[in-house]
Coordinates of C-alpha atoms and ligand atoms in Angstrom, one line a residue:
X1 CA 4.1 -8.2 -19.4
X2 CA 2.7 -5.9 -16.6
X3 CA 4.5 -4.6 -13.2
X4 CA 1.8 -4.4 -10.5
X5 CA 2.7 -2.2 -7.3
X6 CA 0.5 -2.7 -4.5
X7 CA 0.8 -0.4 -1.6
X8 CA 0.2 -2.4 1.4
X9 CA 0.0 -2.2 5.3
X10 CA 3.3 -3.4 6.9
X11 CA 1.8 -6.2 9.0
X12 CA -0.4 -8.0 6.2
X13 CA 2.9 -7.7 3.9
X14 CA 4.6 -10.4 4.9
X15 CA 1.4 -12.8 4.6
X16 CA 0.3 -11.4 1.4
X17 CA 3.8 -11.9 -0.5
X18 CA 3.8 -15.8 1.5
X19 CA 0.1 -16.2 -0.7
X20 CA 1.8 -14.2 -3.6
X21 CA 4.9 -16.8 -3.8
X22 CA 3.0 -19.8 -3.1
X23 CA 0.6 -18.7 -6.2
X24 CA 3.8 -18.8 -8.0
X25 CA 3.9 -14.7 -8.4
X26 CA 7.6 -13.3 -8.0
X27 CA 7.3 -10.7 -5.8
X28 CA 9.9 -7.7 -4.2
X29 CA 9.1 -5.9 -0.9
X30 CA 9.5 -1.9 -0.5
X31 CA 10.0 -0.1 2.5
X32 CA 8.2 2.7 2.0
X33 CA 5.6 5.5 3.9
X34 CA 2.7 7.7 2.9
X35 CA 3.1 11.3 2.4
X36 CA -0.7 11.9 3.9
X37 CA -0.1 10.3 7.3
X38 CA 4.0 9.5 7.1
X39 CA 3.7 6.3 8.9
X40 CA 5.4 3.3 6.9
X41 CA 3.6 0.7 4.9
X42 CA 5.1 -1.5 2.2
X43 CA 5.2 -1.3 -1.9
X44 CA 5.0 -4.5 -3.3
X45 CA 6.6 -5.0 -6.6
X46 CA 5.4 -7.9 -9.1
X47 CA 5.8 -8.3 -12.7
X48 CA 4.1 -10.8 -14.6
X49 CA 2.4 -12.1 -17.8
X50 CA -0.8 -9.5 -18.5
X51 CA -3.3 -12.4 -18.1
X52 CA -2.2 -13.3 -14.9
X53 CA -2.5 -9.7 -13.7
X54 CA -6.6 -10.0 -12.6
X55 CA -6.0 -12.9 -10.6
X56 CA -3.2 -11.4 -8.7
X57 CA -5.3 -8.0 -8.2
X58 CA -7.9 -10.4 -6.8
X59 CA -5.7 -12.3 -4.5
X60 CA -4.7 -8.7 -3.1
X61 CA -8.0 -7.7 -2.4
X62 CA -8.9 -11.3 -0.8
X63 CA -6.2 -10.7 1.5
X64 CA -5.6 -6.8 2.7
X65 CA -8.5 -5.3 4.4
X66 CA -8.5 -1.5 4.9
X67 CA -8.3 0.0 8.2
X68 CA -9.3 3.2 10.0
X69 CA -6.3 5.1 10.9
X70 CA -6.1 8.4 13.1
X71 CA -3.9 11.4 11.7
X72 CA -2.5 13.6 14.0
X73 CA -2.7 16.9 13.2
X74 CA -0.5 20.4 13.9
X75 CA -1.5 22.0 16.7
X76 CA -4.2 24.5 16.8
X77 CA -4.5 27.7 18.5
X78 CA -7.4 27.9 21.4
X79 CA -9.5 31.1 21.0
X80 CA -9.1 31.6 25.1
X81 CA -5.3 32.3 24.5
X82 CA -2.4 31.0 26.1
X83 CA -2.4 27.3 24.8
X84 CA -2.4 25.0 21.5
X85 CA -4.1 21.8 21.7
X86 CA -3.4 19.0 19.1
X87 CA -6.5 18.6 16.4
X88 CA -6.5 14.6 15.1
X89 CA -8.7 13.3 12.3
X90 CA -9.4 9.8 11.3
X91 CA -9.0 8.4 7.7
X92 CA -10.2 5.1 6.2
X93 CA -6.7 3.4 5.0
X94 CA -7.4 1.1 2.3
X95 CA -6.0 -2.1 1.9
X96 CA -4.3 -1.8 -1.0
X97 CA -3.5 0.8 -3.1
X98 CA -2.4 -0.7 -6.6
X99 CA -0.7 0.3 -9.7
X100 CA -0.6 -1.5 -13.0
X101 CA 1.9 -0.9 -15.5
X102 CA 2.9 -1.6 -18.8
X103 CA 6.8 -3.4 -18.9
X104 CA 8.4 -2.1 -22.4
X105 CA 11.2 -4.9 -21.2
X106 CA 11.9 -7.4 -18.8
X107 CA 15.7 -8.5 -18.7
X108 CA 17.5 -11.5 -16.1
X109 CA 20.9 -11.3 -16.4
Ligands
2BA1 P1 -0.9 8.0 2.9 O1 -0.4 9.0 1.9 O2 -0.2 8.1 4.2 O3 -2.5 8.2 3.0 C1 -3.2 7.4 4.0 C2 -4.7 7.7 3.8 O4 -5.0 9.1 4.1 C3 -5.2 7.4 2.4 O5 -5.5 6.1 2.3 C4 -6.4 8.4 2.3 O6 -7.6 7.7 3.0 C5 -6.0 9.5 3.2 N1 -5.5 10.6 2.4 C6 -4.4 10.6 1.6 N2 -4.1 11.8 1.0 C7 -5.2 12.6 1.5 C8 -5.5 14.0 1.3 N3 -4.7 14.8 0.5 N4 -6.6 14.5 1.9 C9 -7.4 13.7 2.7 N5 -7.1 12.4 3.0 C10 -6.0 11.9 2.3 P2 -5.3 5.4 0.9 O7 -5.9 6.2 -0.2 O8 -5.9 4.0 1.0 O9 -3.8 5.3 0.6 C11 -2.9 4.5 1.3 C12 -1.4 4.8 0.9 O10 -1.3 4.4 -0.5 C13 -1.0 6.2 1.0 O11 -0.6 6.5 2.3 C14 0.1 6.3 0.0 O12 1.3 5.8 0.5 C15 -0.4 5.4 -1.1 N6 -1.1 6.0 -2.2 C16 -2.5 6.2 -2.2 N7 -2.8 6.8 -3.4 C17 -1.7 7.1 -4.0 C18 -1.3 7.7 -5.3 N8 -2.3 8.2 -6.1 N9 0.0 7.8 -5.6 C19 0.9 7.2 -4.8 N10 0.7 6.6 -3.7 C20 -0.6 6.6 -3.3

């Protein structure tokens, strides 16, 4: 068995765990946020049987599309003195960002 974590964007979660279910994947939804940027996106949590594991990377894919995202920046220091002015860079978000692990055990109680 494999655990696949996909880190999503927050507004194509919801859809992609709808697709995920209706493919008959079990799926459990993260809050979570990026350390880069610190906005919130969403770590989706699946286990299943290691041959099933391509097709549900592929369904991901299918269904998040990356995104270009600005990151704002500390302030920098203008060489005139006297003022700061904030410095923001864009970066290219992808649309997942997936994990696959091995599951030593997989227990329902
Ligand atoms: P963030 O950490 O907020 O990163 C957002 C985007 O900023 C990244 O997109 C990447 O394009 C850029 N970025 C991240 N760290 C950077 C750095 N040190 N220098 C320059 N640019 C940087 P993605 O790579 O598509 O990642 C999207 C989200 O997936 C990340 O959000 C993070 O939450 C997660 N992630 C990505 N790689 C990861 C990893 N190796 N381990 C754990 N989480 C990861």
């Amino acid at each position: 068995m494999k655990l696949v974590l996909a880190i999503v964007h927050d507004d194509q979660a919801n859809d992609l765990m709808h697709i995920m279910s209706e493919n008959d994947f079990s799926v459990t939804k993260l809050a979570t946020s990026g350390g880069f940027l610190r906005t919130a996106n969403t770590t989706l949590i699946c286990g299943t049987e290691a041959d099933k594991v391509s097709a549900l990377l592929e369904l991901i894919e299918r269904n998040c599309k990356s995104r270009t995202q600005v990151r704002p920046s500390s302030q920098v220091h203008t060489p005139m003195g006297g003022g700061f002015f904030p410095l923001a860079s864009e970066v290219v978000v992808g649309g997942a960002t997936c994990f696959v692990l091995d599951v030593d055990q997989f227990c329902k109680f």
